[in-house]
mmCIF file of C-alpha atoms in Angstrom:
data_model
loop_
_atom_site.group_PDB
_atom_site.id
_atom_site.type_symbol
_atom_site.label_atom_id
_atom_site.label_comp_id
_atom_site.label_asym_id
_atom_site.label_seq_id
_atom_site.Cartn_x
_atom_site.Cartn_y
_atom_site.Cartn_z
ATOM 1 C CA MET A 1 116.283 99.278 101.823
ATOM 2 C CA THR A 2 117.197 102.908 102.429
ATOM 3 C CA GLU A 3 115.085 106.013 102.760
ATOM 4 C CA THR A 4 117.148 107.824 100.117
ATOM 5 C CA ALA A 5 116.752 105.025 97.609
ATOM 6 C CA LEU A 6 112.977 104.755 97.904
ATOM 7 C CA GLU A 7 112.528 108.531 97.902
ATOM 8 C CA SER A 8 114.528 108.657 94.667
ATOM 9 C CA ALA A 9 112.406 105.876 93.235
ATOM 10 C CA LEU A 10 109.226 107.804 94.016
ATOM 11 C CA SER A 11 110.129 110.512 91.534
ATOM 12 C CA ALA A 12 111.140 107.984 88.886
ATOM 13 C CA ALA A 13 108.280 105.522 89.343
ATOM 14 C CA PRO A 14 105.510 105.367 86.712
ATOM 15 C CA GLN A 15 102.622 107.707 87.406
ATOM 16 C CA PRO A 16 98.960 106.761 86.931
ATOM 17 C CA ALA A 17 98.417 108.991 83.900
ATOM 18 C CA PRO A 18 101.593 110.575 82.534
ATOM 19 C CA ASP A 19 101.434 113.485 80.107
ATOM 20 C CA VAL A 20 102.566 111.834 76.892
ATOM 21 C CA ALA A 21 100.360 113.591 74.351
ATOM 22 C CA ASP A 22 102.102 115.506 71.617
ATOM 23 C CA ALA A 23 102.731 119.097 72.620
ATOM 24 C CA ALA A 24 101.331 120.381 69.330
ATOM 25 C CA ALA A 25 98.041 118.564 69.729
ATOM 26 C CA ALA A 26 94.888 120.324 70.753
ATOM 27 C CA PRO A 27 94.275 120.560 74.509
ATOM 28 C CA ALA A 28 93.344 117.105 75.709
ATOM 29 C CA PRO A 29 90.245 116.476 77.781
ATOM 30 C CA ALA A 30 90.641 115.908 81.482
ATOM 31 C CA ARG A 31 92.227 112.543 82.178
ATOM 32 C CA PHE A 32 91.087 109.941 84.618
ATOM 33 C CA ARG A 33 93.331 109.771 87.670
ATOM 34 C CA LEU A 34 92.949 107.242 90.446
ATOM 35 C CA THR A 35 93.093 109.104 93.738
ATOM 36 C CA ALA A 36 93.162 105.773 95.574
ATOM 37 C CA LEU A 37 96.537 104.909 94.029
ATOM 38 C CA ASP A 38 97.982 108.299 94.946
ATOM 39 C CA ALA A 39 96.662 107.869 98.490
ATOM 40 C CA TRP A 40 97.953 104.320 98.933
ATOM 41 C CA ARG A 41 101.349 105.219 97.496
ATOM 42 C CA GLY A 42 101.495 108.252 99.772
ATOM 43 C CA LEU A 43 100.653 106.130 102.815
ATOM 44 C CA THR A 44 103.366 103.659 101.818
ATOM 45 C CA VAL A 45 105.969 106.426 101.561
ATOM 46 C CA LEU A 46 104.781 107.874 104.879
ATOM 47 C CA LEU A 47 105.231 104.463 106.475
ATOM 48 C CA MET A 48 108.672 104.173 104.884
ATOM 49 C CA LEU A 49 109.706 107.508 106.407
ATOM 50 C CA LEU A 50 108.364 106.413 109.779
ATOM 51 C CA VAL A 51 110.162 103.063 109.953
ATOM 52 C CA ASN A 52 113.437 104.545 108.675
ATOM 53 C CA ASN A 53 113.463 107.420 111.143
ATOM 54 C CA VAL A 54 111.993 105.979 114.319
ATOM 55 C CA ALA A 55 114.617 106.124 117.072
ATOM 56 C CA LEU A 56 113.133 104.650 120.231
ATOM 57 C CA GLY A 57 115.743 101.984 120.900
ATOM 58 C CA ASP A 58 114.316 99.077 122.877
ATOM 59 C CA SER A 59 110.990 100.917 123.071
ATOM 60 C CA THR A 60 110.445 100.735 119.298
ATOM 61 C CA PRO A 61 107.109 98.983 118.594
ATOM 62 C CA ARG A 62 107.553 95.531 117.107
ATOM 63 C CA GLN A 63 105.615 96.493 113.973
ATOM 64 C CA LEU A 64 108.133 99.273 113.257
ATOM 65 C CA SER A 65 111.064 96.850 113.194
ATOM 66 C CA HIS A 66 111.915 94.107 110.704
ATOM 67 C CA ALA A 67 110.844 90.633 111.760
ATOM 68 C CA HIS A 68 113.211 87.734 112.205
ATOM 69 C CA PHE A 69 113.394 85.181 109.399
ATOM 70 C CA GLY A 70 110.015 83.544 108.886
ATOM 71 C CA GLY A 71 108.101 86.372 110.549
ATOM 72 C CA LEU A 72 106.399 89.450 109.180
ATOM 73 C CA THR A 73 105.725 92.946 110.496
ATOM 74 C CA LEU A 74 104.305 96.136 109.019
ATOM 75 C CA THR A 75 107.856 97.285 108.315
ATOM 76 C CA ASP A 76 108.443 94.267 106.069
ATOM 77 C CA LEU A 77 105.513 95.315 103.872
ATOM 78 C CA VAL A 78 106.842 98.762 102.935
ATOM 79 C CA PHE A 79 109.086 97.769 100.028
ATOM 80 C CA PRO A 80 106.679 95.216 98.474
ATOM 81 C CA TRP A 81 103.842 97.753 98.679
ATOM 82 C CA PHE A 82 106.049 100.288 96.921
ATOM 83 C CA LEU A 83 106.638 97.779 94.095
ATOM 84 C CA PHE A 84 102.930 96.936 94.093
ATOM 85 C CA CYS A 85 102.091 100.633 93.585
ATOM 86 C CA ALA A 86 104.589 100.815 90.720
ATOM 87 C CA GLY A 87 102.682 97.964 89.101
ATOM 88 C CA ALA A 88 99.296 99.553 89.787
ATOM 89 C CA ALA A 89 100.406 102.611 87.816
ATOM 90 C CA LEU A 90 101.228 100.558 84.711
ATOM 91 C CA PRO A 91 97.685 100.228 83.269
ATOM 92 C CA PHE A 92 97.250 104.014 83.450
ATOM 93 C CA SER A 93 100.629 104.681 81.843
ATOM 94 C CA ALA A 94 99.963 102.113 79.121
ATOM 95 C CA ALA A 95 96.519 103.573 78.361
ATOM 96 C CA ALA A 96 97.891 107.116 78.130
ATOM 97 C CA MET A 97 100.742 106.089 75.833
ATOM 98 C CA ASN A 98 98.422 104.037 73.648
ATOM 99 C CA LYS A 99 96.068 107.013 73.353
ATOM 100 C CA ALA A 100 99.026 109.177 72.338
ATOM 101 C CA GLY A 101 99.966 106.653 69.654
ATOM 102 C CA VAL A 102 103.147 105.525 71.416
ATOM 103 C CA THR A 103 103.323 101.850 70.469
ATOM 104 C CA GLY A 104 105.842 99.346 69.177
ATOM 105 C CA TRP A 105 109.512 100.297 69.331
ATOM 106 C CA PRO A 106 108.935 103.878 70.603
ATOM 107 C CA LEU A 107 107.072 102.386 73.577
ATOM 108 C CA TYR A 108 109.781 99.825 74.315
ATOM 109 C CA ARG A 109 112.432 102.517 73.971
ATOM 110 C CA ARG A 110 110.673 104.661 76.579
ATOM 111 C CA LEU A 111 110.421 101.729 78.945
ATOM 112 C CA LEU A 112 114.082 100.881 78.434
ATOM 113 C CA GLU A 113 115.213 104.481 78.897
ATOM 114 C CA ARG A 114 113.209 104.812 82.113
ATOM 115 C CA ALA A 115 114.611 101.549 83.483
ATOM 116 C CA ALA A 116 118.171 102.470 82.518
ATOM 117 C CA LEU A 117 117.893 105.910 84.149
ATOM 118 C CA LEU A 118 116.532 104.452 87.390
ATOM 119 C CA TYR A 119 119.163 101.689 87.381
ATOM 120 C CA LEU A 120 121.992 104.182 86.913
ATOM 121 C CA MET A 121 120.539 106.392 89.633
ATOM 122 C CA GLY A 122 120.564 103.381 91.935
ATOM 123 C CA ALA A 123 124.137 102.538 90.952
ATOM 124 C CA PHE A 124 125.163 106.111 91.783
ATOM 125 C CA VAL A 125 123.486 105.974 95.213
ATOM 126 C CA THR A 126 125.025 102.556 95.946
ATOM 127 C CA SER A 127 128.464 103.670 94.800
ATOM 128 C CA VAL A 128 128.378 106.817 96.931
ATOM 129 C CA THR A 129 127.246 104.818 99.955
ATOM 130 C CA SER A 130 129.895 102.113 99.545
ATOM 131 C CA HIS A 131 132.633 104.588 98.428
ATOM 132 C CA ARG A 132 133.416 102.510 95.350
ATOM 133 C CA LEU A 133 131.943 102.010 91.894
ATOM 134 C CA THR A 134 129.125 99.485 92.211
ATOM 135 C CA LEU A 135 126.917 98.472 89.306
ATOM 136 C CA GLY A 136 125.253 95.546 91.060
ATOM 137 C CA LEU A 137 121.736 95.326 92.405
ATOM 138 C CA GLY A 138 120.411 97.668 95.068
ATOM 139 C CA VAL A 139 116.931 98.926 95.881
ATOM 140 C CA LEU A 140 116.547 101.223 92.873
ATOM 141 C CA GLN A 141 118.155 98.720 90.529
ATOM 142 C CA LEU A 142 115.685 96.067 91.625
ATOM 143 C CA ILE A 143 112.761 98.451 91.137
ATOM 144 C CA ALA A 144 114.079 99.355 87.670
ATOM 145 C CA LEU A 145 114.426 95.759 86.459
ATOM 146 C CA ALA A 146 111.196 94.442 88.017
ATOM 147 C CA SER A 147 109.165 97.373 86.660
ATOM 148 C CA PHE A 148 110.737 97.050 83.209
ATOM 149 C CA PHE A 149 109.983 93.345 82.807
ATOM 150 C CA ALA A 150 106.514 93.758 84.288
ATOM 151 C CA ALA A 151 105.805 96.605 81.862
ATOM 152 C CA LEU A 152 106.783 94.343 78.960
ATOM 153 C CA LEU A 153 104.515 91.562 80.237
ATOM 154 C CA GLY A 154 101.869 94.178 80.947
ATOM 155 C CA GLN A 155 101.253 94.448 77.207
ATOM 156 C CA LEU A 156 99.504 91.067 77.443
ATOM 157 C CA ARG A 157 95.819 90.579 78.164
ATOM 158 C CA GLY A 158 94.796 90.353 81.808
ATOM 159 C CA ARG A 159 94.520 86.567 81.964
ATOM 160 C CA TRP A 160 97.968 86.166 80.410
ATOM 161 C CA GLN A 161 99.410 88.647 82.880
ATOM 162 C CA ALA A 162 97.965 86.550 85.696
ATOM 163 C CA LEU A 163 99.410 83.384 84.177
ATOM 164 C CA ALA A 164 102.798 85.074 83.763
ATOM 165 C CA ALA A 165 102.832 86.142 87.431
ATOM 166 C CA ALA A 166 101.808 82.632 88.519
ATOM 167 C CA ALA A 167 104.476 81.055 86.306
ATOM 168 C CA LEU A 168 107.201 83.304 87.722
ATOM 169 C CA LEU A 169 106.231 82.498 91.308
ATOM 170 C CA ALA A 170 105.880 78.777 90.570
ATOM 171 C CA ALA A 171 109.293 78.649 88.873
ATOM 172 C CA TYR A 172 110.888 80.510 91.782
ATOM 173 C CA ALA A 173 109.218 78.198 94.310
ATOM 174 C CA LEU A 174 110.538 75.150 92.428
ATOM 175 C CA PHE A 175 113.993 76.714 92.438
ATOM 176 C CA LEU A 176 113.845 77.182 96.210
ATOM 177 C CA HIS A 177 112.576 73.640 96.794
ATOM 178 C CA PHE A 178 114.759 71.609 94.436
ATOM 179 C CA THR A 179 118.063 73.425 93.883
ATOM 180 C CA PRO A 180 120.931 71.538 95.588
ATOM 181 C CA HIS A 181 123.000 73.560 98.078
ATOM 182 C CA PRO A 182 125.246 72.779 101.069
ATOM 183 C CA GLY A 183 122.324 73.007 103.510
ATOM 184 C CA GLY A 184 120.447 70.259 101.674
ATOM 185 C CA ILE A 185 117.774 70.106 98.978
ATOM 186 C CA GLY A 186 114.507 71.621 100.149
ATOM 187 C CA ILE A 187 116.114 73.471 103.075
ATOM 188 C CA VAL A 188 115.172 77.169 103.099
ATOM 189 C CA SER A 189 116.497 78.865 106.216
ATOM 190 C CA GLU A 190 118.129 82.197 106.962
ATOM 191 C CA SER A 191 121.660 80.785 106.746
ATOM 192 C CA ALA A 192 121.135 77.985 104.221
ATOM 193 C CA ASN A 193 119.115 78.418 101.055
ATOM 194 C CA PRO A 194 119.592 78.204 97.272
ATOM 195 C CA VAL A 195 119.534 81.997 96.817
ATOM 196 C CA GLN A 196 122.410 82.609 99.195
ATOM 197 C CA TYR A 197 124.351 79.696 97.719
ATOM 198 C CA LEU A 198 124.004 80.959 94.149
ATOM 199 C CA ASN A 199 124.819 84.516 95.218
ATOM 200 C CA ASP A 200 128.008 83.374 96.959
ATOM 201 C CA ALA A 201 129.048 80.827 94.353
ATOM 202 C CA LEU A 202 128.376 82.789 91.174
ATOM 203 C CA LEU A 203 126.564 86.118 91.187
ATOM 204 C CA SER A 204 128.666 88.037 93.720
ATOM 205 C CA ALA A 205 131.772 87.628 91.576
ATOM 206 C CA TRP A 206 129.985 89.467 88.768
ATOM 207 C CA GLY A 207 128.560 92.162 91.037
ATOM 208 C CA LEU A 208 125.064 90.756 90.532
ATOM 209 C CA ARG A 209 124.226 89.537 94.021
ATOM 210 C CA GLY A 210 120.454 89.581 94.390
ATOM 211 C CA LEU A 211 119.711 89.159 90.679
ATOM 212 C CA LEU A 212 117.361 86.251 91.398
ATOM 213 C CA SER A 213 115.072 88.654 93.267
ATOM 214 C CA VAL A 214 114.040 90.118 89.917
ATOM 215 C CA VAL A 215 111.917 87.011 89.252
ATOM 216 C CA PRO A 216 109.499 87.220 92.226
ATOM 217 C CA THR A 217 109.470 91.026 92.286
ATOM 218 C CA THR A 218 108.457 91.119 88.620
ATOM 219 C CA ALA A 219 105.510 88.909 89.598
ATOM 220 C CA LEU A 220 104.674 91.342 92.408
ATOM 221 C CA VAL A 221 104.645 94.338 90.052
ATOM 222 C CA LEU A 222 102.438 92.359 87.659
ATOM 223 C CA LEU A 223 99.995 91.611 90.465
ATOM 224 C CA GLY A 224 99.821 95.342 91.166
ATOM 225 C CA ALA A 225 98.973 95.961 87.519
ATOM 226 C CA LEU A 226 96.260 93.299 87.632
ATOM 227 C CA ALA A 227 94.723 94.843 90.741
ATOM 228 C CA ALA A 228 94.493 98.313 89.181
ATOM 229 C CA ARG A 229 93.306 97.105 85.792
ATOM 230 C CA PRO A 230 89.550 96.979 86.643
ATOM 231 C CA LEU A 231 89.747 100.467 88.156
ATOM 232 C CA GLN A 232 91.533 101.872 85.110
ATOM 233 C CA GLN A 233 88.917 100.301 82.848
ATOM 234 C CA LYS A 234 86.130 101.633 85.114
ATOM 235 C CA ASN A 235 84.675 98.151 85.363
ATOM 236 C CA PRO A 236 81.431 98.368 87.360
ATOM 237 C CA ARG A 237 82.416 95.126 89.109
ATOM 238 C CA ALA A 238 85.813 96.518 90.125
ATOM 239 C CA PRO A 239 85.112 96.619 93.897
ATOM 240 C CA LEU A 240 84.055 92.965 93.949
ATOM 241 C CA LEU A 241 86.971 91.945 91.721
ATOM 242 C CA LEU A 242 89.487 93.712 93.959
ATOM 243 C CA LEU A 243 87.910 92.326 97.110
ATOM 244 C CA GLY A 244 88.043 88.791 95.702
ATOM 245 C CA LEU A 245 91.604 89.178 94.422
ATOM 246 C CA GLY A 246 92.808 90.692 97.681
ATOM 247 C CA VAL A 247 91.242 88.002 99.841
ATOM 248 C CA VAL A 248 92.473 85.154 97.620
ATOM 249 C CA LEU A 249 96.059 86.441 97.410
ATOM 250 C CA THR A 250 96.228 87.144 101.141
ATOM 251 C CA ALA A 251 94.813 83.712 102.011
ATOM 252 C CA LEU A 252 97.132 81.923 99.577
ATOM 253 C CA GLY A 253 100.199 83.698 100.925
ATOM 254 C CA TYR A 254 99.296 83.162 104.570
ATOM 255 C CA GLY A 255 98.266 79.554 104.023
ATOM 256 C CA TRP A 256 101.442 78.758 102.086
ATOM 257 C CA ALA A 257 103.628 80.173 104.869
ATOM 258 C CA ALA A 258 101.552 78.495 107.602
ATOM 259 C CA SER A 259 101.932 75.128 105.871
ATOM 260 C CA GLY A 260 105.654 75.250 106.588
ATOM 261 C CA ARG A 261 106.635 74.605 102.982
ATOM 262 C CA LEU A 262 108.077 78.077 102.441
ATOM 263 C CA PRO A 263 108.379 80.850 105.042
ATOM 264 C CA PHE A 264 107.717 84.546 104.818
ATOM 265 C CA SER A 265 111.044 86.146 103.923
ATOM 266 C CA LYS A 266 111.774 89.646 102.715
ATOM 267 C CA ALA A 267 115.424 88.764 102.113
ATOM 268 C CA LEU A 268 114.495 85.895 99.777
ATOM 269 C CA TRP A 269 111.248 87.364 98.385
ATOM 270 C CA THR A 270 109.562 84.015 98.885
ATOM 271 C CA PRO A 271 106.291 83.414 96.995
ATOM 272 C CA PRO A 272 104.164 83.391 100.203
ATOM 273 C CA TYR A 273 105.627 86.797 101.074
ATOM 274 C CA ILE A 274 104.857 88.101 97.565
ATOM 275 C CA LEU A 275 101.263 86.825 97.558
ATOM 276 C CA TYR A 276 100.493 88.039 101.075
ATOM 277 C CA SER A 277 101.945 91.492 100.388
ATOM 278 C CA ALA A 278 100.076 91.790 97.082
ATOM 279 C CA GLY A 279 96.822 90.695 98.711
ATOM 280 C CA LEU A 280 97.052 93.286 101.465
ATOM 281 C CA GLY A 281 98.108 95.906 98.902
ATOM 282 C CA THR A 282 95.015 95.123 96.828
ATOM 283 C CA LEU A 283 92.758 95.488 99.853
ATOM 284 C CA GLY A 284 94.553 98.724 100.770
ATOM 285 C CA ILE A 285 93.922 100.275 97.361
ATOM 286 C CA LEU A 286 90.316 99.087 97.513
ATOM 287 C CA ALA A 287 89.854 100.797 100.885
ATOM 288 C CA CYS A 288 91.350 104.028 99.496
ATOM 289 C CA TRP A 289 89.077 103.755 96.434
ATOM 290 C CA VAL A 290 85.988 103.422 98.636
ATOM 291 C CA VAL A 291 86.989 106.542 100.573
ATOM 292 C CA ALA A 292 88.274 108.704 97.723
ATOM 293 C CA ASP A 293 86.895 107.569 94.358
ATOM 294 C CA SER A 294 83.718 105.557 94.765
ATOM 295 C CA GLY A 295 81.294 108.391 95.410
ATOM 296 C CA TRP A 296 79.755 106.237 98.117
ATOM 297 C CA LEU A 297 80.942 108.467 100.971
ATOM 298 C CA PRO A 298 80.456 112.208 101.483
ATOM 299 C CA GLY A 299 83.297 114.062 99.803
ATOM 300 C CA ALA A 300 84.347 111.093 97.659
ATOM 301 C CA ASN A 301 84.610 111.696 93.909
ATOM 302 C CA ALA A 302 82.885 109.135 91.747
ATOM 303 C CA CYS A 303 85.441 109.943 89.064
ATOM 304 C CA SER A 304 88.767 111.685 89.633
ATOM 305 C CA ARG A 305 90.098 113.809 86.804
ATOM 306 C CA ARG A 306 92.827 116.327 86.283
#
């Protein structure tokens, strides 16, 4: 993950309520905007800048450095939270486009164009960095593909989105557990695992190393969309729903990793890592909502509009 890549993604990532109404239409009423999402995304970017620019050598706090395989620090949560925020913006984007009458093929074309632009931007950054033409997967390319597939699945009803995310994580977990590789079936370590084996044996030759990461990261973006859905719909039970979702996801991720069946791993995007990151991201957005959007605290807007 690089600072340049994520900063570029920030400008290309879906926004909570994009301006998609026809220019010739009458002035539209003020649109709902979730300040909590803007705040949480801003905090994530601020953290990204901090961990990428801290230069304290051996004095660097442990939480501002990546953990060893199987561990987890605050630094390891930056990228998944960025993807989570991209997913949280999807319900707002979808609602705005639906209101503007952008459905069917025009909608899919917009999604495809956005993904292609972000992918090519990532390829340009990767090529400049490596001093050779590289069309394979990097940070921006992964964001582009995960967001694109999640946006397609985001057209489903909430329960089907949840089932899709669960199916993706379950399929990926089965792949990690049962795919034969030189280290042995069921072995998932830093130096021996099915992902590395398939990358080395097949995907690297095609410039697609890391392609498997699209599966769990798509699930992560979908979980972000599910978390923001009650807030976008102004469901009166939204705080309780987010609290329950956040606690359940966090507990599932932590418990799965603690069981020893699959470790936390940013490099492999293991399901426990995805669930734990999504759970904490949900609780983070909920905390920002309480402060900025709930109207419960002095200075908080019960409804944010622009």
